[in-house]
């Protein structure tokens, strides 16, 4: 199984996406997957065109993210770890990864 | 590192209402300018961030984290905090209105994360937001 490449995306790529990366990393770890998950935080302007499996971001960036990434998860509440886990779980199930 | 390492009395303002989110962000920015933490460019960059990218900085119900890329306009790692009893709308349908605005100024991207984590830790505790809501003076808040 190849690595899963995940981008967390925000506007500046320094604050919110980094915090999101930390929480996303944690959420993926809780699934104890048999493959490596690489999570990278970035800004939308840098993310554009980057090859990736999944983008986790906020509503305001979702349309743009969908234009170049096959899967996009939209987060409403960055602090809600359950929301993150549920949505990542749904993605993994949809892709038959769990 | 916790929030109290980055927040000082001069950068906290309780119970102020605003007619627009821009006014609120600029107010927080002005506190940071007053404490020698940033210059006007960073303050305006925080406003531009939302104008350009949308209201995603409202990261959870009632809480906004204003910030921008440092670009040499940040001199001290500081957080400004504003409580807004009536709330102000940023246009985020899930998390408006904002009652707690944190403006985060970090000199480098690396320090940004440390500070974001410190703020995240603080706001993830329900009792801290409760204390902010009820606070009439700084002594009412434990950072």
PDB file of C-alpha atoms in Angstrom:
ATOM      1  CA  UNK A   1       0.000   0.000   0.000  1.00  0.00           C
ATOM      2  CA  UNK A   2       1.389   3.347  -1.031  1.00  0.00           C
ATOM      3  CA  UNK A   3       1.540   6.240   1.371  1.00  0.00           C
ATOM      4  CA  UNK A   4      -1.488   8.410   1.703  1.00  0.00           C
ATOM      5  CA  UNK A   5      -0.689  12.036   0.986  1.00  0.00           C
ATOM      6  CA  UNK A   6      -2.880  14.494   2.851  1.00  0.00           C
ATOM      7  CA  UNK A   7      -2.758  18.277   2.709  1.00  0.00           C
ATOM      8  CA  UNK A   8      -4.227  20.576   5.339  1.00  0.00           C
ATOM      9  CA  UNK A   9      -4.917  23.889   3.684  1.00  0.00           C
ATOM     10  CA  UNK A  10      -5.630  27.425   4.900  1.00  0.00           C
ATOM     11  CA  UNK A  11      -5.031  30.946   3.670  1.00  0.00           C
ATOM     12  CA  UNK A  12      -1.620  31.784   5.072  1.00  0.00           C
ATOM     13  CA  UNK A  13      -0.380  28.230   5.543  1.00  0.00           C
ATOM     14  CA  UNK A  14       1.216  29.064   8.880  1.00  0.00           C
ATOM     15  CA  UNK A  15      -1.335  29.034  11.659  1.00  0.00           C
ATOM     16  CA  UNK A  16      -4.649  27.369  11.084  1.00  0.00           C
ATOM     17  CA  UNK A  17      -3.421  24.704   8.675  1.00  0.00           C
ATOM     18  CA  UNK A  18      -0.598  23.803  11.056  1.00  0.00           C
ATOM     19  CA  UNK A  19      -2.977  23.359  13.941  1.00  0.00           C
ATOM     20  CA  UNK A  20      -5.233  21.364  11.639  1.00  0.00           C
ATOM     21  CA  UNK A  21      -2.252  19.202  10.647  1.00  0.00           C
ATOM     22  CA  UNK A  22      -1.563  18.359  14.296  1.00  0.00           C
ATOM     23  CA  UNK A  23      -5.191  17.321  14.845  1.00  0.00           C
ATOM     24  CA  UNK A  24      -5.379  15.431  11.537  1.00  0.00           C
ATOM     25  CA  UNK A  25      -2.184  13.532  12.357  1.00  0.00           C
ATOM     26  CA  UNK A  26      -3.680  12.542  15.680  1.00  0.00           C
ATOM     27  CA  UNK A  27      -6.955  11.452  14.080  1.00  0.00           C
ATOM     28  CA  UNK A  28      -5.190   9.250  11.510  1.00  0.00           C
ATOM     29  CA  UNK A  29      -3.053   7.675  14.236  1.00  0.00           C
ATOM     30  CA  UNK A  30      -6.196   6.645  16.105  1.00  0.00           C
ATOM     31  CA  UNK A  31      -7.128   4.392  13.163  1.00  0.00           C
ATOM     32  CA  UNK A  32      -3.790   2.522  13.403  1.00  0.00           C
ATOM     33  CA  UNK A  33      -3.584   2.139   9.618  1.00  0.00           C
ATOM     34  CA  UNK A  34      -1.216  -0.392   8.026  1.00  0.00           C
ATOM     35  CA  UNK A  35       0.268   2.262   5.715  1.00  0.00           C
ATOM     36  CA  UNK A  36       2.000   5.561   6.156  1.00  0.00           C
ATOM     37  CA  UNK A  37       0.008   8.780   6.184  1.00  0.00           C
ATOM     38  CA  UNK A  38       1.900  11.906   5.251  1.00  0.00           C
ATOM     39  CA  UNK A  39       0.203  15.106   6.393  1.00  0.00           C
ATOM     40  CA  UNK A  40       1.515  18.428   5.097  1.00  0.00           C
ATOM     41  CA  UNK A  41       0.182  21.889   5.915  1.00  0.00           C
ATOM     42  CA  UNK A  42       0.190  24.563   3.267  1.00  0.00           C
ATOM     43  CA  UNK A  43      -1.584  27.639   1.908  1.00  0.00           C
ATOM     44  CA  UNK A  44      -4.125  27.428  -0.890  1.00  0.00           C
ATOM     45  CA  UNK A  45      -1.879  29.342  -3.275  1.00  0.00           C
ATOM     46  CA  UNK A  46       0.937  26.833  -2.710  1.00  0.00           C
ATOM     47  CA  UNK A  47      -1.332  23.797  -2.654  1.00  0.00           C
ATOM     48  CA  UNK A  48      -2.795  24.490  -6.083  1.00  0.00           C
ATOM     49  CA  UNK A  49      -1.911  21.722  -8.476  1.00  0.00           C
ATOM     50  CA  UNK A  50      -0.126  19.586  -5.855  1.00  0.00           C
ATOM     51  CA  UNK A  51      -0.745  15.877  -6.321  1.00  0.00           C
ATOM     52  CA  UNK A  52      -2.425  14.492  -3.218  1.00  0.00           C
ATOM     53  CA  UNK A  53      -5.000  11.940  -2.123  1.00  0.00           C
ATOM     54  CA  UNK A  54      -6.937  14.081   0.266  1.00  0.00           C
ATOM     55  CA  UNK A  55      -7.283  17.716   1.271  1.00  0.00           C
ATOM     56  CA  UNK A  56      -8.661  18.666   4.661  1.00  0.00           C
ATOM     57  CA  UNK A  57      -9.702  22.298   4.793  1.00  0.00           C
ATOM     58  CA  UNK A  58     -12.436  24.837   5.548  1.00  0.00           C
ATOM     59  CA  UNK A  59     -15.586  25.666   3.595  1.00  0.00           C
ATOM     60  CA  UNK A  60     -14.102  28.786   2.036  1.00  0.00           C
ATOM     61  CA  UNK A  61     -11.380  26.762   0.229  1.00  0.00           C
ATOM     62  CA  UNK A  62     -13.401  23.668  -0.626  1.00  0.00           C
ATOM     63  CA  UNK A  63     -14.409  24.527  -4.203  1.00  0.00           C
ATOM     64  CA  UNK A  64     -10.851  25.375  -5.176  1.00  0.00           C
ATOM     65  CA  UNK A  65      -9.500  22.256  -3.443  1.00  0.00           C
ATOM     66  CA  UNK A  66     -11.950  20.057  -5.364  1.00  0.00           C
ATOM     67  CA  UNK A  67     -10.606  21.421  -8.635  1.00  0.00           C
ATOM     68  CA  UNK A  68      -7.290  19.590  -8.220  1.00  0.00           C
ATOM     69  CA  UNK A  69      -7.728  16.966  -5.500  1.00  0.00           C
ATOM     70  CA  UNK A  70      -9.992  13.898  -5.804  1.00  0.00           C
ATOM     71  CA  UNK A  71     -11.146  13.971  -2.155  1.00  0.00           C
ATOM     72  CA  UNK A  72     -11.864  16.946   0.034  1.00  0.00           C
ATOM     73  CA  UNK A  73     -12.986  16.908   3.654  1.00  0.00           C
ATOM     74  CA  UNK A  74     -14.449  20.155   4.980  1.00  0.00           C
ATOM     75  CA  UNK A  75     -14.042  20.933   8.665  1.00  0.00           C
ATOM     76  CA  UNK A  76     -16.444  23.223  10.494  1.00  0.00           C
ATOM     77  CA  UNK A  77     -14.962  23.262  13.961  1.00  0.00           C
ATOM     78  CA  UNK A  78     -11.191  22.955  14.106  1.00  0.00           C
ATOM     79  CA  UNK A  79     -11.252  22.197  17.816  1.00  0.00           C
ATOM     80  CA  UNK A  80     -13.752  19.362  17.522  1.00  0.00           C
ATOM     81  CA  UNK A  81     -11.615  16.228  17.345  1.00  0.00           C
ATOM     82  CA  UNK A  82     -14.681  14.003  17.080  1.00  0.00           C
ATOM     83  CA  UNK A  83     -15.830  15.804  13.934  1.00  0.00           C
ATOM     84  CA  UNK A  84     -12.393  15.283  12.439  1.00  0.00           C
ATOM     85  CA  UNK A  85     -12.281  11.607  13.368  1.00  0.00           C
ATOM     86  CA  UNK A  86     -15.770  10.931  12.036  1.00  0.00           C
ATOM     87  CA  UNK A  87     -15.056  12.645   8.723  1.00  0.00           C
ATOM     88  CA  UNK A  88     -11.673  10.965   8.258  1.00  0.00           C
ATOM     89  CA  UNK A  89     -13.272   7.636   9.148  1.00  0.00           C
ATOM     90  CA  UNK A  90     -15.950   8.191   6.500  1.00  0.00           C
ATOM     91  CA  UNK A  91     -13.262   8.972   3.927  1.00  0.00           C
ATOM     92  CA  UNK A  92     -11.268   5.844   4.805  1.00  0.00           C
ATOM     93  CA  UNK A  93     -14.394   3.689   4.560  1.00  0.00           C
ATOM     94  CA  UNK A  94     -15.389   5.203   1.241  1.00  0.00           C
ATOM     95  CA  UNK A  95     -11.936   4.421  -0.144  1.00  0.00           C
ATOM     96  CA  UNK A  96     -12.093   0.954   1.407  1.00  0.00           C
ATOM     97  CA  UNK A  97      -8.969   1.642   3.425  1.00  0.00           C
ATOM     98  CA  UNK A  98     -10.522   0.401   6.651  1.00  0.00           C
TER      99      UNK A  98
ATOM    100  CA  UNK B   1       4.604  27.062  26.576  1.00  0.00           C
ATOM    101  CA  UNK B   2       1.077  28.145  27.437  1.00  0.00           C
ATOM    102  CA  UNK B   3      -0.975  31.175  26.546  1.00  0.00           C
ATOM    103  CA  UNK B   4       0.267  33.135  29.540  1.00  0.00           C
ATOM    104  CA  UNK B   5       3.748  33.136  27.999  1.00  0.00           C
ATOM    105  CA  UNK B   6       2.404  35.199  25.093  1.00  0.00           C
ATOM    106  CA  UNK B   7      -0.309  37.339  26.553  1.00  0.00           C
ATOM    107  CA  UNK B   8       0.156  40.485  28.601  1.00  0.00           C
ATOM    108  CA  UNK B   9      -2.298  42.821  30.254  1.00  0.00           C
ATOM    109  CA  UNK B  10      -1.827  45.593  27.727  1.00  0.00           C
ATOM    110  CA  UNK B  11      -2.954  43.240  24.960  1.00  0.00           C
ATOM    111  CA  UNK B  12      -6.243  42.251  26.572  1.00  0.00           C
ATOM    112  CA  UNK B  13      -9.446  44.205  26.269  1.00  0.00           C
ATOM    113  CA  UNK B  14     -12.711  42.996  27.734  1.00  0.00           C
ATOM    114  CA  UNK B  15     -16.289  43.729  26.772  1.00  0.00           C
ATOM    115  CA  UNK B  16     -16.176  45.930  23.705  1.00  0.00           C
ATOM    116  CA  UNK B  17     -18.713  45.837  20.888  1.00  0.00           C
ATOM    117  CA  UNK B  18     -18.032  46.441  17.206  1.00  0.00           C
ATOM    118  CA  UNK B  19     -20.157  47.152  14.172  1.00  0.00           C
ATOM    119  CA  UNK B  20     -17.896  45.180  11.825  1.00  0.00           C
ATOM    120  CA  UNK B  21     -15.349  42.393  12.068  1.00  0.00           C
ATOM    121  CA  UNK B  22     -12.793  44.667  10.414  1.00  0.00           C
ATOM    122  CA  UNK B  23     -13.133  47.121  13.289  1.00  0.00           C
ATOM    123  CA  UNK B  24     -12.635  44.306  15.784  1.00  0.00           C
ATOM    124  CA  UNK B  25      -9.521  42.940  14.065  1.00  0.00           C
ATOM    125  CA  UNK B  26      -8.052  46.454  13.752  1.00  0.00           C
ATOM    126  CA  UNK B  27      -8.777  47.128  17.425  1.00  0.00           C
ATOM    127  CA  UNK B  28      -6.861  43.991  18.379  1.00  0.00           C
ATOM    128  CA  UNK B  29      -4.124  44.977  15.929  1.00  0.00           C
ATOM    129  CA  UNK B  30      -3.874  48.410  17.512  1.00  0.00           C
ATOM    130  CA  UNK B  31      -3.280  46.846  20.917  1.00  0.00           C
ATOM    131  CA  UNK B  32      -0.412  44.858  19.416  1.00  0.00           C
ATOM    132  CA  UNK B  33       0.967  48.005  17.790  1.00  0.00           C
ATOM    133  CA  UNK B  34       0.732  49.813  21.136  1.00  0.00           C
ATOM    134  CA  UNK B  35       2.770  47.114  22.824  1.00  0.00           C
ATOM    135  CA  UNK B  36       5.434  47.260  20.109  1.00  0.00           C
ATOM    136  CA  UNK B  37       4.614  43.753  18.875  1.00  0.00           C
ATOM    137  CA  UNK B  38       3.689  44.521  15.262  1.00  0.00           C
ATOM    138  CA  UNK B  39       3.464  47.407  12.811  1.00  0.00           C
ATOM    139  CA  UNK B  40       0.451  48.686  10.818  1.00  0.00           C
ATOM    140  CA  UNK B  41       1.256  46.410   7.906  1.00  0.00           C
ATOM    141  CA  UNK B  42       0.693  43.282   9.978  1.00  0.00           C
ATOM    142  CA  UNK B  43      -2.575  44.695  11.300  1.00  0.00           C
ATOM    143  CA  UNK B  44      -3.793  45.285   7.753  1.00  0.00           C
ATOM    144  CA  UNK B  45      -2.492  41.883   6.630  1.00  0.00           C
ATOM    145  CA  UNK B  46      -4.733  40.273   9.258  1.00  0.00           C
ATOM    146  CA  UNK B  47      -7.727  42.072   7.729  1.00  0.00           C
ATOM    147  CA  UNK B  48      -6.639  41.216   4.184  1.00  0.00           C
ATOM    148  CA  UNK B  49      -6.276  37.546   5.106  1.00  0.00           C
ATOM    149  CA  UNK B  50     -10.004  37.311   5.745  1.00  0.00           C
ATOM    150  CA  UNK B  51     -10.965  39.538   2.826  1.00  0.00           C
ATOM    151  CA  UNK B  52      -8.899  37.353   0.501  1.00  0.00           C
ATOM    152  CA  UNK B  53      -9.552  33.911   1.946  1.00  0.00           C
ATOM    153  CA  UNK B  54     -12.911  34.154   3.651  1.00  0.00           C
ATOM    154  CA  UNK B  55     -13.936  33.778   7.286  1.00  0.00           C
ATOM    155  CA  UNK B  56     -12.234  30.437   7.985  1.00  0.00           C
ATOM    156  CA  UNK B  57     -10.324  32.014  10.890  1.00  0.00           C
ATOM    157  CA  UNK B  58     -13.520  31.563  12.903  1.00  0.00           C
ATOM    158  CA  UNK B  59     -12.259  28.111  13.807  1.00  0.00           C
ATOM    159  CA  UNK B  60     -14.984  27.121  16.248  1.00  0.00           C
ATOM    160  CA  UNK B  61     -18.304  28.562  17.395  1.00  0.00           C
ATOM    161  CA  UNK B  62     -17.671  32.042  18.807  1.00  0.00           C
ATOM    162  CA  UNK B  63     -13.884  32.086  18.421  1.00  0.00           C
ATOM    163  CA  UNK B  64     -11.751  33.774  15.746  1.00  0.00           C
ATOM    164  CA  UNK B  65      -7.975  33.584  15.430  1.00  0.00           C
ATOM    165  CA  UNK B  66      -6.794  36.557  13.400  1.00  0.00           C
ATOM    166  CA  UNK B  67      -3.301  36.190  11.983  1.00  0.00           C
ATOM    167  CA  UNK B  68      -1.179  36.688   8.884  1.00  0.00           C
ATOM    168  CA  UNK B  69       2.217  35.784   7.533  1.00  0.00           C
ATOM    169  CA  UNK B  70       4.888  37.616   9.553  1.00  0.00           C
ATOM    170  CA  UNK B  71       6.785  39.128   6.565  1.00  0.00           C
ATOM    171  CA  UNK B  72       9.083  40.994   8.924  1.00  0.00           C
ATOM    172  CA  UNK B  73       6.236  42.986  10.457  1.00  0.00           C
ATOM    173  CA  UNK B  74       6.185  41.194  13.806  1.00  0.00           C
ATOM    174  CA  UNK B  75       8.629  42.215  16.501  1.00  0.00           C
ATOM    175  CA  UNK B  76       7.384  40.315  19.544  1.00  0.00           C
ATOM    176  CA  UNK B  77       5.529  37.027  19.859  1.00  0.00           C
ATOM    177  CA  UNK B  78       2.274  38.230  21.338  1.00  0.00           C
ATOM    178  CA  UNK B  79      -1.401  37.400  21.427  1.00  0.00           C
ATOM    179  CA  UNK B  80      -4.086  40.061  21.788  1.00  0.00           C
ATOM    180  CA  UNK B  81      -7.454  39.108  23.189  1.00  0.00           C
ATOM    181  CA  UNK B  82     -10.737  40.874  22.743  1.00  0.00           C
ATOM    182  CA  UNK B  83     -14.064  39.833  24.220  1.00  0.00           C
ATOM    183  CA  UNK B  84     -17.166  41.003  22.362  1.00  0.00           C
ATOM    184  CA  UNK B  85     -20.361  40.470  24.401  1.00  0.00           C
ATOM    185  CA  UNK B  86     -22.785  41.214  21.552  1.00  0.00           C
ATOM    186  CA  UNK B  87     -20.709  39.271  19.078  1.00  0.00           C
ATOM    187  CA  UNK B  88     -19.617  40.295  15.613  1.00  0.00           C
ATOM    188  CA  UNK B  89     -20.252  38.382  12.384  1.00  0.00           C
ATOM    189  CA  UNK B  90     -17.412  37.360  10.091  1.00  0.00           C
ATOM    190  CA  UNK B  91     -19.685  35.655   7.572  1.00  0.00           C
ATOM    191  CA  UNK B  92     -18.946  32.130   8.806  1.00  0.00           C
ATOM    192  CA  UNK B  93     -22.345  30.428   8.786  1.00  0.00           C
ATOM    193  CA  UNK B  94     -21.317  27.648  11.166  1.00  0.00           C
ATOM    194  CA  UNK B  95     -19.382  29.566  13.795  1.00  0.00           C
ATOM    195  CA  UNK B  96     -20.666  33.176  13.865  1.00  0.00           C
ATOM    196  CA  UNK B  97     -21.089  35.336  15.893  1.00  0.00           C
ATOM    197  CA  UNK B  98     -17.604  35.802  17.308  1.00  0.00           C
ATOM    198  CA  UNK B  99     -17.363  36.642  20.998  1.00  0.00           C
ATOM    199  CA  UNK B 100     -13.659  35.951  21.499  1.00  0.00           C
ATOM    200  CA  UNK B 101     -11.111  37.324  19.101  1.00  0.00           C
ATOM    201  CA  UNK B 102      -7.474  36.316  19.429  1.00  0.00           C
ATOM    202  CA  UNK B 103      -4.988  38.167  17.243  1.00  0.00           C
ATOM    203  CA  UNK B 104      -1.819  36.145  16.953  1.00  0.00           C
ATOM    204  CA  UNK B 105       1.498  37.730  16.058  1.00  0.00           C
ATOM    205  CA  UNK B 106       4.445  35.388  15.622  1.00  0.00           C
ATOM    206  CA  UNK B 107       7.851  36.343  14.303  1.00  0.00           C
ATOM    207  CA  UNK B 108       8.397  33.091  12.403  1.00  0.00           C
ATOM    208  CA  UNK B 109       6.291  30.281  10.995  1.00  0.00           C
ATOM    209  CA  UNK B 110       7.730  27.875  13.541  1.00  0.00           C
ATOM    210  CA  UNK B 111       6.756  30.128  16.431  1.00  0.00           C
ATOM    211  CA  UNK B 112       3.314  30.469  14.874  1.00  0.00           C
ATOM    212  CA  UNK B 113       2.621  26.808  15.608  1.00  0.00           C
ATOM    213  CA  UNK B 114       3.777  27.023  19.211  1.00  0.00           C
ATOM    214  CA  UNK B 115       1.503  30.006  19.771  1.00  0.00           C
ATOM    215  CA  UNK B 116      -1.452  28.479  17.932  1.00  0.00           C
ATOM    216  CA  UNK B 117      -1.111  25.382  20.062  1.00  0.00           C
ATOM    217  CA  UNK B 118      -1.069  27.501  23.213  1.00  0.00           C
ATOM    218  CA  UNK B 119      -4.234  29.322  22.145  1.00  0.00           C
ATOM    219  CA  UNK B 120      -5.857  26.043  21.067  1.00  0.00           C
ATOM    220  CA  UNK B 121      -5.137  24.504  24.426  1.00  0.00           C
ATOM    221  CA  UNK B 122      -6.743  27.462  26.165  1.00  0.00           C
ATOM    222  CA  UNK B 123      -9.921  27.557  24.079  1.00  0.00           C
ATOM    223  CA  UNK B 124     -10.380  23.801  24.153  1.00  0.00           C
ATOM    224  CA  UNK B 125     -11.219  24.104  27.853  1.00  0.00           C
ATOM    225  CA  UNK B 126     -14.869  24.989  28.215  1.00  0.00           C
ATOM    226  CA  UNK B 127     -14.218  26.563  31.615  1.00  0.00           C
ATOM    227  CA  UNK B 128     -11.779  29.064  30.106  1.00  0.00           C
ATOM    228  CA  UNK B 129     -14.326  30.358  27.611  1.00  0.00           C
ATOM    229  CA  UNK B 130     -16.854  30.481  30.400  1.00  0.00           C
ATOM    230  CA  UNK B 131     -14.427  32.593  32.462  1.00  0.00           C
ATOM    231  CA  UNK B 132     -13.896  34.935  29.508  1.00  0.00           C
ATOM    232  CA  UNK B 133     -17.617  35.336  29.086  1.00  0.00           C
ATOM    233  CA  UNK B 134     -18.104  36.303  32.704  1.00  0.00           C
ATOM    234  CA  UNK B 135     -14.900  38.285  33.164  1.00  0.00           C
ATOM    235  CA  UNK B 136     -15.221  41.911  34.143  1.00  0.00           C
ATOM    236  CA  UNK B 137     -11.555  42.305  34.961  1.00  0.00           C
ATOM    237  CA  UNK B 138      -8.341  40.504  34.186  1.00  0.00           C
ATOM    238  CA  UNK B 139      -8.162  38.826  37.552  1.00  0.00           C
ATOM    239  CA  UNK B 140     -11.196  36.775  36.551  1.00  0.00           C
ATOM    240  CA  UNK B 141      -9.188  34.916  33.909  1.00  0.00           C
ATOM    241  CA  UNK B 142      -6.573  32.269  34.504  1.00  0.00           C
ATOM    242  CA  UNK B 143      -4.267  31.904  31.530  1.00  0.00           C
TER     243      UNK B 143
END
